[in-house]
Structure formats: C-alpha cells, structure tokens
Amino acid sequence: MFQIGDLVVHPMHGAGIIDDVVTEKIAGSTKEYYVFKMPVGGLILKIPVDSCHSVGIRSIISPAEAEAFFAGIPSLEVESNTNWSKRYQENLTRLKSGNLNEVARVVKGLMRRESRRGLSTGERKLLHSAKQIIISEIVLVEGGVYQDVEARLDRAVMQKLPVSQ
C-alpha cells in the first residue's frame, strides 16, 4: 500500500505523487481511493486502492536506475510492423505495460519512423504520450527541468538513429 507523499507511476499518465487517500461512497459501495496528482500538467486522478496493482501503479525508479535506463536506450532493439493498426496496437500495449524500457522502445521506434516517413496524427499523439510518461518520471527522480530531460531523452534516442537523406 502506498502512503501520502509517495512518488508513483501510472502506466498511461506518467509519474506523480499520492496526494491523499480518500474514502468515497459510489453506487452504494464504499471504497478507498488514492488521489494521484501529476506535478507536470496538474492532472488529478482517483485510483481505487484495491485495484492499483492491477492498473499497474508502481513506485518510481531510483536515480541509479534512471542513469542505467538512459545508458541502455541506444542499444534498445526496435522492430516496426509495416501495418499501421498492428504497429499502433503493439505500441499501445508497450505503453500500458508501465515498463520504462518498453515505453522507450515506443519513443525510439516512432522517432525513427518520423525521421524516415513522418507520422500519422495518431502516432504523433502516441509519441507525445510516451515521451510524457518517461519525462515525468525522470523529472521526479532527478529533480530536473522538463525541457532538459526531454532534450536528454531525444539525444539518447537519436544516438543510433540513421541520418535521413
């Protein structure tokens, strides 16, 4: 169980803080909810305490894990399905996993595709969401500035991208 003040990650929204734990009665049923607040963007969610693990809520990584994450991005393998709908579903599944390396695969694959062919509107939104998830966590881990972390992520992803001609 998380406590007020814990830094956690929601797989589809990114990192934030447990701001409160509230009890509410909805449809005749009383449940406890974590009040999840994201410092970047100000999003506030109420997540049922009893289903937070099935949703994929987890504690943020450590600073050492963040360094290892950035060091590993250039060597991440990225496969890209040529079928748009299958590629989109695969990327969405990776995002929902909550695993930072899987989210980084989405960013790397979509940035590679963008440099070669451009992205559809849906894929552009997916790329933005994937970057937000990573950046929000690293900002909380390292206490950095959003734009600096985004630039660092872009550099790490682009290290092994081929130059388009």
mmCIF file of C-alpha atoms in Angstrom:
data_model
loop_
_atom_site.group_PDB
_atom_site.id
_atom_site.type_symbol
_atom_site.label_atom_id
_atom_site.label_comp_id
_atom_site.label_asym_id
_atom_site.label_seq_id
_atom_site.Cartn_x
_atom_site.Cartn_y
_atom_site.Cartn_z
ATOM 1 C CA MET A 1 0.000 0.000 0.000
ATOM 2 C CA PHE A 2 1.224 3.468 -0.858
ATOM 3 C CA GLN A 3 1.333 6.371 1.558
ATOM 4 C CA ILE A 4 0.606 10.074 1.135
ATOM 5 C CA GLY A 5 3.707 11.653 -0.375
ATOM 6 C CA ASP A 6 4.870 8.520 -2.244
ATOM 7 C CA LEU A 7 6.125 9.108 -5.770
ATOM 8 C CA VAL A 8 4.450 6.638 -8.133
ATOM 9 C CA VAL A 9 3.930 5.998 -11.838
ATOM 10 C CA HIS A 10 0.633 5.392 -13.619
ATOM 11 C CA PRO A 11 1.359 3.437 -16.823
ATOM 12 C CA MET A 12 -0.786 5.651 -19.065
ATOM 13 C CA HIS A 13 -0.325 9.028 -17.390
ATOM 14 C CA GLY A 14 3.222 9.088 -16.063
ATOM 15 C CA ALA A 15 4.681 9.939 -12.687
ATOM 16 C CA GLY A 16 3.106 11.827 -9.843
ATOM 17 C CA ILE A 17 2.554 11.862 -6.124
ATOM 18 C CA ILE A 18 -0.004 10.268 -3.850
ATOM 19 C CA ASP A 19 -1.564 13.494 -2.590
ATOM 20 C CA ASP A 20 -4.251 11.977 -0.385
ATOM 21 C CA VAL A 21 -6.203 8.830 0.427
ATOM 22 C CA VAL A 22 -9.957 9.356 0.497
ATOM 23 C CA THR A 23 -12.966 7.183 1.209
ATOM 24 C CA GLU A 24 -15.961 7.672 -1.060
ATOM 25 C CA LYS A 25 -19.322 6.022 -1.446
ATOM 26 C CA ILE A 26 -20.203 5.415 -5.081
ATOM 27 C CA ALA A 27 -23.257 3.432 -6.197
ATOM 28 C CA GLY A 28 -23.813 2.207 -2.644
ATOM 29 C CA SER A 29 -20.281 0.880 -2.290
ATOM 30 C CA THR A 30 -17.642 2.486 -0.073
ATOM 31 C CA LYS A 31 -14.067 2.385 -1.364
ATOM 32 C CA GLU A 32 -10.712 3.942 -0.592
ATOM 33 C CA TYR A 33 -9.023 5.893 -3.367
ATOM 34 C CA TYR A 34 -5.542 7.252 -3.855
ATOM 35 C CA VAL A 35 -5.597 10.834 -5.045
ATOM 36 C CA PHE A 36 -2.841 10.826 -7.661
ATOM 37 C CA LYS A 37 -1.544 14.238 -8.666
ATOM 38 C CA MET A 38 0.893 14.924 -11.508
ATOM 39 C CA PRO A 39 3.171 17.922 -10.954
ATOM 40 C CA VAL A 40 3.595 18.348 -14.727
ATOM 41 C CA GLY A 41 0.248 19.232 -16.261
ATOM 42 C CA GLY A 42 -1.684 19.192 -12.982
ATOM 43 C CA LEU A 43 -3.687 16.025 -13.752
ATOM 44 C CA ILE A 44 -5.520 14.598 -10.735
ATOM 45 C CA LEU A 45 -6.834 11.021 -10.717
ATOM 46 C CA LYS A 46 -8.612 8.945 -8.120
ATOM 47 C CA ILE A 47 -7.410 5.361 -8.247
ATOM 48 C CA PRO A 48 -9.127 2.630 -6.195
ATOM 49 C CA VAL A 49 -6.653 1.371 -3.592
ATOM 50 C CA ASP A 50 -7.711 -2.250 -4.106
ATOM 51 C CA SER A 51 -7.017 -2.186 -7.851
ATOM 52 C CA CYS A 52 -3.890 -0.018 -8.050
ATOM 53 C CA HIS A 53 -1.615 -3.006 -8.712
ATOM 54 C CA SER A 54 -3.845 -4.386 -11.477
ATOM 55 C CA VAL A 55 -3.828 -0.912 -13.052
ATOM 56 C CA GLY A 56 -0.029 -1.042 -12.951
ATOM 57 C CA ILE A 57 0.747 1.667 -10.403
ATOM 58 C CA ARG A 58 4.354 1.319 -9.242
ATOM 59 C CA SER A 59 6.968 3.294 -7.310
ATOM 60 C CA ILE A 60 9.292 5.486 -9.350
ATOM 61 C CA ILE A 61 12.766 4.231 -10.187
ATOM 62 C CA SER A 62 15.916 5.242 -8.304
ATOM 63 C CA PRO A 63 18.481 7.756 -9.634
ATOM 64 C CA ALA A 64 20.860 4.854 -10.370
ATOM 65 C CA GLU A 65 18.128 3.073 -12.331
ATOM 66 C CA ALA A 66 17.475 6.312 -14.250
ATOM 67 C CA GLU A 67 21.151 6.500 -15.264
ATOM 68 C CA ALA A 68 21.109 2.850 -16.348
ATOM 69 C CA PHE A 69 17.893 3.493 -18.287
ATOM 70 C CA PHE A 70 19.429 6.362 -20.286
ATOM 71 C CA ALA A 71 22.625 4.371 -20.879
ATOM 72 C CA GLY A 72 20.592 1.471 -22.273
ATOM 73 C CA ILE A 73 18.392 3.416 -24.701
ATOM 74 C CA PRO A 74 20.853 3.415 -27.646
ATOM 75 C CA SER A 75 21.066 -0.385 -27.587
ATOM 76 C CA LEU A 76 17.296 -0.994 -27.396
ATOM 77 C CA GLU A 77 16.110 -3.084 -30.321
ATOM 78 C CA VAL A 78 13.138 -1.651 -32.172
ATOM 79 C CA GLU A 79 11.053 -3.601 -34.637
ATOM 80 C CA SER A 80 8.428 -1.776 -36.631
ATOM 81 C CA ASN A 81 5.445 -3.518 -38.150
ATOM 82 C CA THR A 82 4.541 -2.116 -41.563
ATOM 83 C CA ASN A 83 0.814 -2.477 -40.857
ATOM 84 C CA TRP A 84 -0.295 0.774 -39.168
ATOM 85 C CA SER A 85 -3.036 -0.707 -36.977
ATOM 86 C CA LYS A 86 -0.856 -3.591 -35.754
ATOM 87 C CA ARG A 87 2.057 -1.227 -35.084
ATOM 88 C CA TYR A 88 -0.256 1.131 -33.181
ATOM 89 C CA GLN A 89 -1.671 -1.741 -31.060
ATOM 90 C CA GLU A 90 1.832 -3.061 -30.304
ATOM 91 C CA ASN A 91 2.943 0.397 -29.217
ATOM 92 C CA LEU A 92 -0.168 0.900 -27.090
ATOM 93 C CA THR A 93 0.472 -2.444 -25.366
ATOM 94 C CA ARG A 94 4.052 -1.346 -24.646
ATOM 95 C CA LEU A 95 2.796 1.909 -23.114
ATOM 96 C CA LYS A 96 0.259 0.112 -20.931
ATOM 97 C CA SER A 97 2.974 -2.219 -19.610
ATOM 98 C CA GLY A 98 4.377 0.557 -17.430
ATOM 99 C CA ASN A 99 7.903 -0.701 -18.168
ATOM 100 C CA LEU A 100 10.197 2.245 -18.956
ATOM 101 C CA ASN A 101 12.255 0.250 -21.456
ATOM 102 C CA GLU A 102 9.104 -0.733 -23.352
ATOM 103 C CA VAL A 103 7.959 2.897 -23.387
ATOM 104 C CA ALA A 104 11.428 3.895 -24.627
ATOM 105 C CA ARG A 105 11.043 1.349 -27.453
ATOM 106 C CA VAL A 106 7.857 3.165 -28.490
ATOM 107 C CA VAL A 107 9.663 6.529 -28.455
ATOM 108 C CA LYS A 108 12.653 5.179 -30.353
ATOM 109 C CA GLY A 109 10.556 3.347 -32.948
ATOM 110 C CA LEU A 110 8.277 6.304 -33.593
ATOM 111 C CA MET A 111 11.147 8.794 -33.749
ATOM 112 C CA ARG A 112 12.919 6.523 -36.236
ATOM 113 C CA ARG A 113 9.749 6.260 -38.308
ATOM 114 C CA GLU A 114 9.217 10.029 -38.108
ATOM 115 C CA SER A 115 12.730 10.686 -39.427
ATOM 116 C CA ARG A 116 12.122 8.358 -42.393
ATOM 117 C CA ARG A 117 8.475 8.703 -43.369
ATOM 118 C CA GLY A 118 6.692 11.035 -40.975
ATOM 119 C CA LEU A 119 3.958 10.019 -38.548
ATOM 120 C CA SER A 120 0.196 9.879 -38.707
ATOM 121 C CA THR A 121 -1.720 12.063 -36.264
ATOM 122 C CA GLY A 122 -2.423 9.031 -34.046
ATOM 123 C CA GLU A 123 1.227 8.029 -33.932
ATOM 124 C CA ARG A 124 2.287 11.613 -33.235
ATOM 125 C CA LYS A 125 -0.051 11.645 -30.213
ATOM 126 C CA LEU A 126 1.281 8.253 -29.110
ATOM 127 C CA LEU A 127 4.872 9.541 -29.358
ATOM 128 C CA HIS A 128 3.948 12.580 -27.283
ATOM 129 C CA SER A 129 2.283 10.387 -24.621
ATOM 130 C CA ALA A 130 5.238 8.004 -24.484
ATOM 131 C CA LYS A 131 7.692 10.873 -24.043
ATOM 132 C CA GLN A 132 5.482 12.412 -21.334
ATOM 133 C CA ILE A 133 5.459 9.142 -19.384
ATOM 134 C CA ILE A 134 9.266 8.891 -19.408
ATOM 135 C CA ILE A 135 9.967 12.577 -18.823
ATOM 136 C CA SER A 136 7.502 12.896 -15.926
ATOM 137 C CA GLU A 137 9.242 10.059 -14.076
ATOM 138 C CA ILE A 138 12.791 11.256 -14.712
ATOM 139 C CA VAL A 139 11.869 14.805 -13.636
ATOM 140 C CA LEU A 140 10.648 13.434 -10.294
ATOM 141 C CA VAL A 141 13.611 11.059 -9.912
ATOM 142 C CA GLU A 142 16.307 13.613 -10.661
ATOM 143 C CA GLY A 143 14.531 16.841 -9.765
ATOM 144 C CA GLY A 144 15.344 18.113 -13.242
ATOM 145 C CA VAL A 145 13.658 20.568 -15.561
ATOM 146 C CA TYR A 146 11.151 19.157 -18.050
ATOM 147 C CA GLN A 147 12.822 20.632 -21.159
ATOM 148 C CA ASP A 148 16.289 19.427 -20.086
ATOM 149 C CA VAL A 149 15.048 15.877 -19.521
ATOM 150 C CA GLU A 150 13.253 15.916 -22.878
ATOM 151 C CA ALA A 151 16.453 17.045 -24.637
ATOM 152 C CA ARG A 152 18.407 14.303 -22.845
ATOM 153 C CA LEU A 153 15.847 11.691 -23.912
ATOM 154 C CA ASP A 154 15.953 12.911 -27.519
ATOM 155 C CA ARG A 155 19.766 12.717 -27.535
ATOM 156 C CA ALA A 156 19.745 9.180 -26.116
ATOM 157 C CA VAL A 157 17.143 8.004 -28.630
ATOM 158 C CA MET A 158 18.839 9.656 -31.604
ATOM 159 C CA GLN A 159 22.311 8.251 -30.851
ATOM 160 C CA LYS A 160 21.859 5.272 -33.133
ATOM 161 C CA LEU A 161 19.217 6.629 -35.481
ATOM 162 C CA PRO A 162 20.364 6.726 -39.095
ATOM 163 C CA VAL A 163 20.622 10.156 -40.647
ATOM 164 C CA SER A 164 17.858 10.604 -43.232
ATOM 165 C CA GLN A 165 18.869 11.897 -46.607
#
